CSV table of C-alpha atoms and ligand atoms in Angstrom, one decimal:
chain,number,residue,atom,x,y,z
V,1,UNK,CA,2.1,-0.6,2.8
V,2,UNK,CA,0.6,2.2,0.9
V,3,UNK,CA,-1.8,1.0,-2.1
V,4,UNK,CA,0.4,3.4,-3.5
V,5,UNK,CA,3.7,2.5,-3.7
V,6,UNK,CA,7.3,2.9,-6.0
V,7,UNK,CA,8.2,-0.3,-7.9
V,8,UNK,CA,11.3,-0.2,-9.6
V,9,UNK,CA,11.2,3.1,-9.5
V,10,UNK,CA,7.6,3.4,-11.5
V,11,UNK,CA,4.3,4.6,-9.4
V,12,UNK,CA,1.8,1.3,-8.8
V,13,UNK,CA,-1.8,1.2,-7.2
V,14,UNK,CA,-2.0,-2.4,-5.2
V,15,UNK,CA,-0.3,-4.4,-8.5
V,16,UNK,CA,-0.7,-2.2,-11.5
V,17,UNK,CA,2.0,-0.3,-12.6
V,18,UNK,CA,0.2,3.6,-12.9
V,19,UNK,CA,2.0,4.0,-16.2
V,20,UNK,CA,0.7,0.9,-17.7
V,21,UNK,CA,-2.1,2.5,-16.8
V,22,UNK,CA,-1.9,5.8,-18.2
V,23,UNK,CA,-1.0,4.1,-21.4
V,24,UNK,CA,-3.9,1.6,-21.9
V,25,UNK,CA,-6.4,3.8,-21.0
V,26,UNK,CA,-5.0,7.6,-21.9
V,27,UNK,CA,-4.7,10.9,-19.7
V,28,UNK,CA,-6.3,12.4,-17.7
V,29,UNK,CA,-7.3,9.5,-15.7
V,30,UNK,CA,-8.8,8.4,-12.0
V,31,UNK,CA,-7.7,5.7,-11.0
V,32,UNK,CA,-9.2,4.3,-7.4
V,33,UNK,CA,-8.1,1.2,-5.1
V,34,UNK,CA,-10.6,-1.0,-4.2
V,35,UNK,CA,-8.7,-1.8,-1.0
V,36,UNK,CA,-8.1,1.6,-0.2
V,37,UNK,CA,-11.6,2.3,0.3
V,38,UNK,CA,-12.6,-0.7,2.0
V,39,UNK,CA,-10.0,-0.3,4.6
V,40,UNK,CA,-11.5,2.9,5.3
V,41,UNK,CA,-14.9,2.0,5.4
V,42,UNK,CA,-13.5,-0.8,7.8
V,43,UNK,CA,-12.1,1.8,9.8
V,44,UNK,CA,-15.1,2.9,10.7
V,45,UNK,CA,-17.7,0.1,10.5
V,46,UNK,CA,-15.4,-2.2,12.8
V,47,UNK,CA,-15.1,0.3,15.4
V,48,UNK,CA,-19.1,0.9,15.3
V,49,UNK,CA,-20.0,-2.5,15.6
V,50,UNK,CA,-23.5,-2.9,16.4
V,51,UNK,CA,-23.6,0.7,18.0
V,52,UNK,CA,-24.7,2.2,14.5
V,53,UNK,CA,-24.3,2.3,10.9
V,54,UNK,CA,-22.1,3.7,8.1
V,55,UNK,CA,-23.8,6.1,6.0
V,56,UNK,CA,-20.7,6.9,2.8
V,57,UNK,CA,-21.4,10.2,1.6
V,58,UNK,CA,-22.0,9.8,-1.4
V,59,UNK,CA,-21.6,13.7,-3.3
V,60,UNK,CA,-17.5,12.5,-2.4
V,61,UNK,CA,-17.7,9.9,-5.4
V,62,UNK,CA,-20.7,8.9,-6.7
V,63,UNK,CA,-19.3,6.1,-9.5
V,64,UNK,CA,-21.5,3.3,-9.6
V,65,UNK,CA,-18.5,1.3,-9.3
V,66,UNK,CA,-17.0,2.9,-5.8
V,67,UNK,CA,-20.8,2.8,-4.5
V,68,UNK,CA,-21.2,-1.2,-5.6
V,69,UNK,CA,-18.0,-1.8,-3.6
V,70,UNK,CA,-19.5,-0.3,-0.5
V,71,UNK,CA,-22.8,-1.7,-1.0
V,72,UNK,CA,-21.2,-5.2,-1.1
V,73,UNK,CA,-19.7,-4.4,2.3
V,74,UNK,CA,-23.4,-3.5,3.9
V,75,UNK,CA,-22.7,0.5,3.9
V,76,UNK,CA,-25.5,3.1,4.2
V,77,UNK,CA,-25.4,5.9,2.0
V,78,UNK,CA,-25.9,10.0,2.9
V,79,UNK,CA,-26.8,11.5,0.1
V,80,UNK,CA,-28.1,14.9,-1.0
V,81,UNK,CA,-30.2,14.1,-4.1
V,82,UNK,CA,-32.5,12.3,-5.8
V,83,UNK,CA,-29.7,11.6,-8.8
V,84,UNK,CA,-27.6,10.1,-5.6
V,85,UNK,CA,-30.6,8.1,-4.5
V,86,UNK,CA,-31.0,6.6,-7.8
V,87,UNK,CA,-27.2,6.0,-8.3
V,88,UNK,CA,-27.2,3.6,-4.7
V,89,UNK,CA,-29.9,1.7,-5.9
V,90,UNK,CA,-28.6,1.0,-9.6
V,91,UNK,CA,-25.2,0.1,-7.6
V,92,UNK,CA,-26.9,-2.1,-5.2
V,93,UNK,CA,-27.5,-0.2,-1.9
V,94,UNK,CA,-30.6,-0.7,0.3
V,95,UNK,CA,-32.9,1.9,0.8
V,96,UNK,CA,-33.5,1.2,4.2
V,97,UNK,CA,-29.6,2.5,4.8
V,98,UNK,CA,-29.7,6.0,3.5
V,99,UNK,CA,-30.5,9.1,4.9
V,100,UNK,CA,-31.4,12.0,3.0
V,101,UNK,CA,-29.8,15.3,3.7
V,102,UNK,CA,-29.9,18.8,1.6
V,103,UNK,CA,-31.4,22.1,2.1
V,104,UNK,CA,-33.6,21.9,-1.2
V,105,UNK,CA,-35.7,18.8,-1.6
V,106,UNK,CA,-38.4,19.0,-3.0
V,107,UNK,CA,-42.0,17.6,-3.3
V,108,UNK,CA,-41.0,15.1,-6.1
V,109,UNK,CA,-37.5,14.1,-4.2
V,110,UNK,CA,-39.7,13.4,-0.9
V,111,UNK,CA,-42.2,11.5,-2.6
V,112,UNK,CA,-39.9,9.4,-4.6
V,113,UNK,CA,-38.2,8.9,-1.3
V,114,UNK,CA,-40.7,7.5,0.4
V,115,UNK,CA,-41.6,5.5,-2.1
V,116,UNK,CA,-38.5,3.7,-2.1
V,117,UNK,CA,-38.3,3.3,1.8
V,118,UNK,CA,-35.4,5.4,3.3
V,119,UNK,CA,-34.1,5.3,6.6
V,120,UNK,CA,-34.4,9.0,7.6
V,121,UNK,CA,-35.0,12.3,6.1
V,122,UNK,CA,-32.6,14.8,7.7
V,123,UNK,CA,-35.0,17.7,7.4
V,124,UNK,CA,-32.9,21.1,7.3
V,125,UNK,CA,-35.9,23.7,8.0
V,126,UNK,CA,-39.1,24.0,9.3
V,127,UNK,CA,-41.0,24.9,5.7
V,128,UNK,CA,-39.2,21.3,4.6
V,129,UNK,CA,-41.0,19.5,7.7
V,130,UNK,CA,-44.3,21.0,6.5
V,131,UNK,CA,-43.7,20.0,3.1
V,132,UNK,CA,-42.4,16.3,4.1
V,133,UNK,CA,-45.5,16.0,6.2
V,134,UNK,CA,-47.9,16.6,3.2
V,135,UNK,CA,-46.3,14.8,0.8
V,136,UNK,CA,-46.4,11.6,3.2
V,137,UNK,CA,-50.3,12.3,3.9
V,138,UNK,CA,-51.1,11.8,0.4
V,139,UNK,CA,-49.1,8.6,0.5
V,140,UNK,CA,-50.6,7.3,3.6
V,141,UNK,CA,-47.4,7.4,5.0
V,142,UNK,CA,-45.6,8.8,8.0
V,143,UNK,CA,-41.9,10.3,6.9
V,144,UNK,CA,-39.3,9.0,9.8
V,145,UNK,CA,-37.1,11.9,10.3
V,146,UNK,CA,-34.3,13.6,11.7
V,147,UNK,CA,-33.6,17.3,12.5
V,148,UNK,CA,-30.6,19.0,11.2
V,149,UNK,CA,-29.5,20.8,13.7
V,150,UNK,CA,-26.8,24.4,13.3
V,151,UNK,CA,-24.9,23.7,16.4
V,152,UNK,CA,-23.0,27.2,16.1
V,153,UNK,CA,-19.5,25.6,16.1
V,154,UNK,CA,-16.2,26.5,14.7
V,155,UNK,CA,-14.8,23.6,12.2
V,156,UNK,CA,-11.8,25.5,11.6
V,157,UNK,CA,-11.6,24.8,8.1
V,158,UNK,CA,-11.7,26.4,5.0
V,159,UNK,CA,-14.8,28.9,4.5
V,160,UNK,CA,-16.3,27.0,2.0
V,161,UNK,CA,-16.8,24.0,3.3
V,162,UNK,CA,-17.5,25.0,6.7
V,163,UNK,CA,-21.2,24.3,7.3
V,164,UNK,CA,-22.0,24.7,10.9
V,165,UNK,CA,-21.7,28.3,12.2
V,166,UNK,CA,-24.8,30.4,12.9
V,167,UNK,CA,-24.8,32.0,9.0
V,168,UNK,CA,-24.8,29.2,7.1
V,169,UNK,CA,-27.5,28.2,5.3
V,170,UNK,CA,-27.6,24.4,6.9
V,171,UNK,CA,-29.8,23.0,9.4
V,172,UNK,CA,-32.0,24.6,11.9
V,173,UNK,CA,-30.1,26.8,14.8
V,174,UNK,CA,-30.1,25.0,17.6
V,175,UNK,CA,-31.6,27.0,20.0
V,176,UNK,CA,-34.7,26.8,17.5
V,177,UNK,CA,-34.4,22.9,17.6
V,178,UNK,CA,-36.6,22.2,20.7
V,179,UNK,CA,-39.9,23.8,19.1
V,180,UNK,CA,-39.0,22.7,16.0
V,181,UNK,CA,-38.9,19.0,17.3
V,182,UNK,CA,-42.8,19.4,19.6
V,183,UNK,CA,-44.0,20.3,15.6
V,184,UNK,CA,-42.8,17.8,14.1
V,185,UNK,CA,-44.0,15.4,17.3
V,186,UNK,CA,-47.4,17.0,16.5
V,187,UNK,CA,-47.5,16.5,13.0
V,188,UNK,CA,-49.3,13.2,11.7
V,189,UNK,CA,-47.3,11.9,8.7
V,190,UNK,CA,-44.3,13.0,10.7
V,191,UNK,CA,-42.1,10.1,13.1
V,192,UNK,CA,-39.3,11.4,14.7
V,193,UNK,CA,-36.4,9.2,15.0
V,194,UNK,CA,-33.1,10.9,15.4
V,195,UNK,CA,-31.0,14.2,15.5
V,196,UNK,CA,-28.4,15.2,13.2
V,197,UNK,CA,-25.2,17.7,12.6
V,198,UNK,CA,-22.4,18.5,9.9
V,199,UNK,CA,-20.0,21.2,10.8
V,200,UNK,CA,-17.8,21.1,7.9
V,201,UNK,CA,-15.6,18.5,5.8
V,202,UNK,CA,-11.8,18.6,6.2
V,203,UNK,CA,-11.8,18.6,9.3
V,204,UNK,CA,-8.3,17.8,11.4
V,205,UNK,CA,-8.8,18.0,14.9
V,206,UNK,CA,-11.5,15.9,17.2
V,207,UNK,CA,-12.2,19.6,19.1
V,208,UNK,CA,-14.9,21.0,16.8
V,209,UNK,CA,-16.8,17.7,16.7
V,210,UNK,CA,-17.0,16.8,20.5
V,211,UNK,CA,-18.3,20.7,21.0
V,212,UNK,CA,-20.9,20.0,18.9
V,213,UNK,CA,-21.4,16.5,20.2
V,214,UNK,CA,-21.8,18.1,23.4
V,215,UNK,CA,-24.8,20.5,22.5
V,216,UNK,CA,-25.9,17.7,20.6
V,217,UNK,CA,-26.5,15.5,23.6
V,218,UNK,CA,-27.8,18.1,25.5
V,219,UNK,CA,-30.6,18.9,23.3
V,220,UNK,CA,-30.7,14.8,23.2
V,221,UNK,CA,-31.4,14.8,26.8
V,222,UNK,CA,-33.6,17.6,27.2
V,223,UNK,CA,-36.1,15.9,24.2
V,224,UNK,CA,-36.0,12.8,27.1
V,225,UNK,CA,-37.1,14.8,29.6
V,226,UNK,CA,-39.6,15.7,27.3
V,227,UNK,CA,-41.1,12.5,26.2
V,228,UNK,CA,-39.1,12.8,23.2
V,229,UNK,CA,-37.3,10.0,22.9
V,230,UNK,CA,-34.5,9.3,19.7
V,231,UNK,CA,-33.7,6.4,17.9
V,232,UNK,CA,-30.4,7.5,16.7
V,233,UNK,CA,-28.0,10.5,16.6
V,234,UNK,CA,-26.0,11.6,13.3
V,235,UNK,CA,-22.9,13.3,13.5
V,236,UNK,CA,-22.2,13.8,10.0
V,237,UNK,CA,-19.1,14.0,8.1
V,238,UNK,CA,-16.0,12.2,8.8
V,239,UNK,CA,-12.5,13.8,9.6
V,240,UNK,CA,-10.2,15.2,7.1
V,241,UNK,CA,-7.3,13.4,5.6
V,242,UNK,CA,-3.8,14.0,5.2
V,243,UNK,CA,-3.1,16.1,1.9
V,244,UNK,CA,0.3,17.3,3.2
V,245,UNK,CA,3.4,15.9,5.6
V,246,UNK,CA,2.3,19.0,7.9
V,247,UNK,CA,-1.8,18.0,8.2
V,248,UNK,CA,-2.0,16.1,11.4
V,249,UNK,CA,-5.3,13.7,11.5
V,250,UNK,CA,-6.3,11.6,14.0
V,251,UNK,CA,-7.5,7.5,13.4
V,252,UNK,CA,-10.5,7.3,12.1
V,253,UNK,CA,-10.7,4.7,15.0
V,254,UNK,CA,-10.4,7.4,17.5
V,255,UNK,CA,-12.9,9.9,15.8
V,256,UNK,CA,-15.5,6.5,16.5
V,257,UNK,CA,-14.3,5.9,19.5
V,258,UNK,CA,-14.7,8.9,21.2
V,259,UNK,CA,-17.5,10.1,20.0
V,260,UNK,CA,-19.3,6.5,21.5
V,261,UNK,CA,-17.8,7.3,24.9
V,262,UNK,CA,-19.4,10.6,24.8
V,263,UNK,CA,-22.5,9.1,24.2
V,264,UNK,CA,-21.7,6.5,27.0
V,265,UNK,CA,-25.1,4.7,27.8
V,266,UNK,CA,-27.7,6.7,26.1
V,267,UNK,CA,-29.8,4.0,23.9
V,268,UNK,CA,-29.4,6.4,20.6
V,269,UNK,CA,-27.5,4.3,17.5
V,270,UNK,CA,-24.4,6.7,16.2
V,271,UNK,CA,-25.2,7.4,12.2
V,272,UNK,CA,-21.7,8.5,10.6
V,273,UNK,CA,-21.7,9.9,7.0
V,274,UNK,CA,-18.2,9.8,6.2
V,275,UNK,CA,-17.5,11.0,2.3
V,276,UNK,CA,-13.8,12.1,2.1
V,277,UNK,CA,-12.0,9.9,4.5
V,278,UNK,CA,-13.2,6.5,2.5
V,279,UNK,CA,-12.5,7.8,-0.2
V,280,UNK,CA,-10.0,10.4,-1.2
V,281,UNK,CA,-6.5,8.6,-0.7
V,282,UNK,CA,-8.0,5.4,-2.6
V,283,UNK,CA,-7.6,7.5,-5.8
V,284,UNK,CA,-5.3,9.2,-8.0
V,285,UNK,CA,-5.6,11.9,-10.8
V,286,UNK,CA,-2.8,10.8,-13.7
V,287,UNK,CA,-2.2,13.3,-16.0
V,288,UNK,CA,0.8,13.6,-18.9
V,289,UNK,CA,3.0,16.6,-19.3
V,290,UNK,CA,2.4,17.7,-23.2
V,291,UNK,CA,4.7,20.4,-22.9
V,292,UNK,CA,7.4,21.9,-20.7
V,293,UNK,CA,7.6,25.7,-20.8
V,294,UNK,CA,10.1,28.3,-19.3
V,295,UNK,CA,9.4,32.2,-18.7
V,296,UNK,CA,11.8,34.4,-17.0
V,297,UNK,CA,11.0,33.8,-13.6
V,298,UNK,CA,8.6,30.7,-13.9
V,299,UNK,CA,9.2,26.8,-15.1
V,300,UNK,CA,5.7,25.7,-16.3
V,301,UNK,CA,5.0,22.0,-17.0
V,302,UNK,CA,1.7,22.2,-18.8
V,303,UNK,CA,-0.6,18.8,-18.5
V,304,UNK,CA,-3.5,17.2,-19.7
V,305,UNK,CA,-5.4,17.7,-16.8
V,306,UNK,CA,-6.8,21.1,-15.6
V,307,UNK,CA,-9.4,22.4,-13.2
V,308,UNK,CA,-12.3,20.9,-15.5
V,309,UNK,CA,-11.2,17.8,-14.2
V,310,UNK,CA,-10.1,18.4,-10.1
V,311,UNK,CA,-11.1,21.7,-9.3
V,312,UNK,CA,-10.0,21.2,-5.8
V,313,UNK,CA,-6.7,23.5,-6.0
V,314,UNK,CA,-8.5,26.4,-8.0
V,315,UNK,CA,-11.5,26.3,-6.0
V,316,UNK,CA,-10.4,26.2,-2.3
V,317,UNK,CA,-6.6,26.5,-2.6
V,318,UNK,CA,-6.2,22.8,-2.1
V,319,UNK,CA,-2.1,21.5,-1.8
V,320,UNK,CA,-2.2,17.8,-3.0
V,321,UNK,CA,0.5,16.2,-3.3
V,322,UNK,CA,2.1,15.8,-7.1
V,323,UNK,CA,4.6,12.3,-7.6
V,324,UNK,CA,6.2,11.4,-10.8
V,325,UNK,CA,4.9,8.2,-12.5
V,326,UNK,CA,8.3,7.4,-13.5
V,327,UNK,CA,10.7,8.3,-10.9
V,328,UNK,CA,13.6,10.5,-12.9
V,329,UNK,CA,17.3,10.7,-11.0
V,330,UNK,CA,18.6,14.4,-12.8
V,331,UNK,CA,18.3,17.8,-11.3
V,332,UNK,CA,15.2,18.4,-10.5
V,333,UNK,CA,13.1,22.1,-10.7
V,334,UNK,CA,10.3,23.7,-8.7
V,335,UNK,CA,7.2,23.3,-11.2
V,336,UNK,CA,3.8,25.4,-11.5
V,337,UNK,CA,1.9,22.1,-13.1
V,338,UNK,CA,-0.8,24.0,-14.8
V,339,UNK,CA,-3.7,22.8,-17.0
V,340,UNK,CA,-4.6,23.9,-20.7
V,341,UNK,CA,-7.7,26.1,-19.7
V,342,UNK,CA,-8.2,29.4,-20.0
V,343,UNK,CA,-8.3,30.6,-16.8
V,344,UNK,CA,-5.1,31.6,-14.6
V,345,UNK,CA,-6.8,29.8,-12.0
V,346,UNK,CA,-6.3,26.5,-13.8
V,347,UNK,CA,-3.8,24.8,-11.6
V,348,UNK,CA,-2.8,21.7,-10.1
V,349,UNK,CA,0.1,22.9,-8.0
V,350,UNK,CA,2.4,25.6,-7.8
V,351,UNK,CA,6.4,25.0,-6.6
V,352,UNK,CA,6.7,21.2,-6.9
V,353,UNK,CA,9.9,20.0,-6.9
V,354,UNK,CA,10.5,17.5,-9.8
V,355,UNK,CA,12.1,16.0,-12.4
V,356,UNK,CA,10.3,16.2,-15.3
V,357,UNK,CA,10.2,15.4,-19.5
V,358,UNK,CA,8.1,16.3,-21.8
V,359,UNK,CA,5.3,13.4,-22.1
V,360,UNK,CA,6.0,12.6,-18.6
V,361,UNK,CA,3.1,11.2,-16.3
V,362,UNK,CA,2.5,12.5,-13.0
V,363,UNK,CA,-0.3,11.7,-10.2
V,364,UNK,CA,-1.9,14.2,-8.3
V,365,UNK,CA,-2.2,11.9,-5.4
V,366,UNK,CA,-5.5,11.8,-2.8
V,367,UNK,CA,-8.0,12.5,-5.3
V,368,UNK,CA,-10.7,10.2,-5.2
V,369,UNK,CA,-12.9,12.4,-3.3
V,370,UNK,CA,-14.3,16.0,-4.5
V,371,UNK,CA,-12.2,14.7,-7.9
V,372,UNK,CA,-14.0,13.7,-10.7
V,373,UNK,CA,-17.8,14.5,-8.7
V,374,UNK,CA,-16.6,17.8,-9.5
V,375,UNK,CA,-15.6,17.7,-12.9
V,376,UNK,CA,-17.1,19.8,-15.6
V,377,UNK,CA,-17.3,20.3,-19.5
V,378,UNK,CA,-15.8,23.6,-19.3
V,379,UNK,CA,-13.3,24.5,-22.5
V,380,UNK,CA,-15.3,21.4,-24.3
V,381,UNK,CA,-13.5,18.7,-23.1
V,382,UNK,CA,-14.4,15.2,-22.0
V,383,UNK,CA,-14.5,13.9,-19.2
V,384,UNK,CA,-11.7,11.7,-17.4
V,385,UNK,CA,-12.1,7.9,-17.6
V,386,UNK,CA,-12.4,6.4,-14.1
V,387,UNK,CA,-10.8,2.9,-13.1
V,388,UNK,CA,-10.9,0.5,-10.0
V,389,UNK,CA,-8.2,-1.6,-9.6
V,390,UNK,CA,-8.5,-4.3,-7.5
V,391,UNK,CA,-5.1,-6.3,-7.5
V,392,UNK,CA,-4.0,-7.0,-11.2
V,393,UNK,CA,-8.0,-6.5,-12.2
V,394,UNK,CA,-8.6,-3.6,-14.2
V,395,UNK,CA,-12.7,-2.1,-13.8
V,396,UNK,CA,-13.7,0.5,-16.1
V,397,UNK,CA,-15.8,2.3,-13.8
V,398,UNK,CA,-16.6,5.3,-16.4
V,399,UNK,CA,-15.4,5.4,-19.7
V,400,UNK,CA,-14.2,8.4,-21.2
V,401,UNK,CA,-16.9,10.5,-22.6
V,402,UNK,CA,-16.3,11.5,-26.0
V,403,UNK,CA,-17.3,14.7,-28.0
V,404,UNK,CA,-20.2,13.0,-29.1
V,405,UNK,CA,-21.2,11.7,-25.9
V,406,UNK,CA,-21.2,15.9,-24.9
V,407,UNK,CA,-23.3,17.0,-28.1
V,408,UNK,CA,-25.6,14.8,-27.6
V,409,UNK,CA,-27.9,16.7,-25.5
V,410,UNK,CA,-28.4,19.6,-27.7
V,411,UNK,CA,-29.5,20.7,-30.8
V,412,UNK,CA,-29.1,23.4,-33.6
V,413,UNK,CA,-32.0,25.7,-34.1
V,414,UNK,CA,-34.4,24.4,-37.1
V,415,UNK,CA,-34.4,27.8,-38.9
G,501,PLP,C1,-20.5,16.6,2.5
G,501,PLP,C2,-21.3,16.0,3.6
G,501,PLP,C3,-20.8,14.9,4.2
G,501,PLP,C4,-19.4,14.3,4.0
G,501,PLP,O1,-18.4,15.1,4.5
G,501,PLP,P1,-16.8,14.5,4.4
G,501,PLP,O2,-16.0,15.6,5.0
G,501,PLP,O3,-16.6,14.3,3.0
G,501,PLP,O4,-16.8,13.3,5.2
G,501,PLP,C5,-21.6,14.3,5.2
G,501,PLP,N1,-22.8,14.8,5.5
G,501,PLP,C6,-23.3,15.8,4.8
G,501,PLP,C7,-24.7,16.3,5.1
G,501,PLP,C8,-22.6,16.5,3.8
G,501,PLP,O5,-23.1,17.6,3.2
């Protein structure tokens, strides 16, 4: 059974009744299962075994909370920043499980890095190497890394979040990879230990990953031949998840699976740095219909919730799925659910099919990843609270932020 499931006709997450919820804690509001995300993980981590490691990408949710509940299972952490690096360790992760990816570190983010012991640096250009090299020397260190590498594959999702085609700005092209690696085998501060890729996120087919496995493995080999021998290979991001009835996804099981018989006996251990798949069906957005308005040709519910909050269906014309909290039995409309910004794009979904009052709740289901991570300010308004529900427990993971939480920061000028 779902985590998500009707009970007497009212939405629950594992034993809490989403309206209760709403109530308690007020609208807009995240609400994440602590199963839910460690079945993923599990999904994962149990097919890996030994064979490799885990890395949750952290950018997809970064709340303490989510990360502490990963950490207690022995996860390693991707992350991109030094504010992510910080937000493992303050939730309990160990440094010598995260890898370090991102196309702008700098000085201070290496040093601070290093300080703190990381697994790998995946280094995403040859001015970074240089950079990571010099900023180990003058710690007496020597930076274990991994190359990013541009495998020139088609992830055959949306443009935005495709990263591994020729003109993107990630990673080093791989036909540039082989010189790239004798540098860094020359530099002094510089260990190499692995390889690593990440075409894209939302990814529904095992296609685009096993191409790039393939050129992967083949610059893998040729390094051998080379006297360049890796510790591990990283093939980034996990698969996508299913938003809609019509997005067809394989097990994460079989993404792990596959990709180890690919590798077959090769000594390398697999790094994975799922974000999406752990995480973005263990959460819900709940948000409460303040008023219900009808145009000629349109039936507008208008919530509490806008694009400030999940930016998803503004931002890459995202469909998630839109479920009454309370499940109403009269005729039933096609809704545009729209938020109160100012800004046409300001949507959560266009044509849905519901039964709806005015101070209704409903649940934009499958958001806990790219949900609140992305949430903004914009229009002045707080931030969502966050919950974990674990059962019947209820974990404020984030409060909500007040107005005086958001003026705090700045001042009026003095004269
Ligand atoms: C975003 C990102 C991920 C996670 O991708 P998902 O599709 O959320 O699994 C992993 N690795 C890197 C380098 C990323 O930028």
């Amino acid at each position: 059974m779902s985590v998500f499931h009707y009970q007497n006709n009212i939405l629950h997450i594992e034993s809490m009744s989403t309206r209760v919820l709403a109530l308690d804690y007020g609208t807009p509001l995240y609400v994440y299962s602590r199963q839910a995300i460690e079945q993923a993980w599990h999904g994962y981590a149990d097919t890996l075994g030994d064979r490799g490691l885990v890395c949750y990408a952290v950018k997809a949710n970064s709340n303490l909370a989510v990360l502490n509940i990963l950490a207690r299972l022995g996860s390693g952490f991707d992350i991109v920043s030094i504010g992510e690096l910080e937000r493992v360790l303050a939730a309990g992760g160990q440094a010598d499980r995260v890898v370090f990816s991102g196309v702008a570190k700098q000085a201070d983010d290496l040093k601070r890095a290093l300080q703190v012991g990381i697994r790998c640096f995946n280094v995403e250009s040859l001015a970074e190497l240089r950079v990571l090299n010099t900023v180990a020397g003058s710690m007496d260190l020597q930076a274990p890394v991994s190359i990013r590498v541009n495998p020139d594959v088609d992830a055959k999702t949306h443009p935005y979040i495709s990263t591994g085609l020729k003109h993107n700005k990630f990673g080093i092209d791989i036909t540039e990879a082989e010189k790239v690696y004798h540098e860094a085998d020359r530099l002094p501060h510089i260990r190499v230990v692995g390889v690593d890729c990440h075409i894209g996120s939302q990814i529904t087919t095992l296609e685009p990953f096993m191409d790039a496995l393939d050129r992967l493995l083949q610059l893998v080999d040729r390094l051998a031949d080379q006297g360049i021998v890796l510790e591990h290979l990283d093939v980034g991001g996990g698969i996508g998840v299913q938003y809609q009835e019509s997005d067809t996804v394989p097990a994460l099981s079989d993404y792990v699976s596959q990709i180890l018989a690919k590798i077959g006996k090769r000594p390398q251990q697999l790094i994975l740095e799922p974000g999406r798949s752990i995480v973005a069906k263990a959460g819900a957005f709940l948000t409460k219909v303040v008023y219900l308005k009808e145009t000629a040709d349109h039936h507008f519910a208008i919530v509490d919730g806008g694009m400030n909050d999940l930016i998803r269906p503004a931002l890459y014309q995202a469909w998630q799925e839109i479920k009454p909290v309370k499940q109403r039995f009269g005729e039933s409309v096609r809704w545009d659910i729209v938020g109160p910004i100012c800004e046409t794009a300001d949507f959560l979904g266009h044509d849905r099919l519901l039964t709806l009052q005015q101070g209704d709740v409903v649940a934009v289901m499958d958001s806990g990843a790219y949900g609140f991570v992305m949430s903004s300010n914009y229009n002045a308004r707080n931030r969502a609270a966050e919950l974990v529900i674990d059962g019947d427990q209820v974990h404020v993971a984030r409060r909500r932020e007040t107005i005086k939480d958001q003026m705090a920061l700045e001042t009026i000028l003095k004269s």
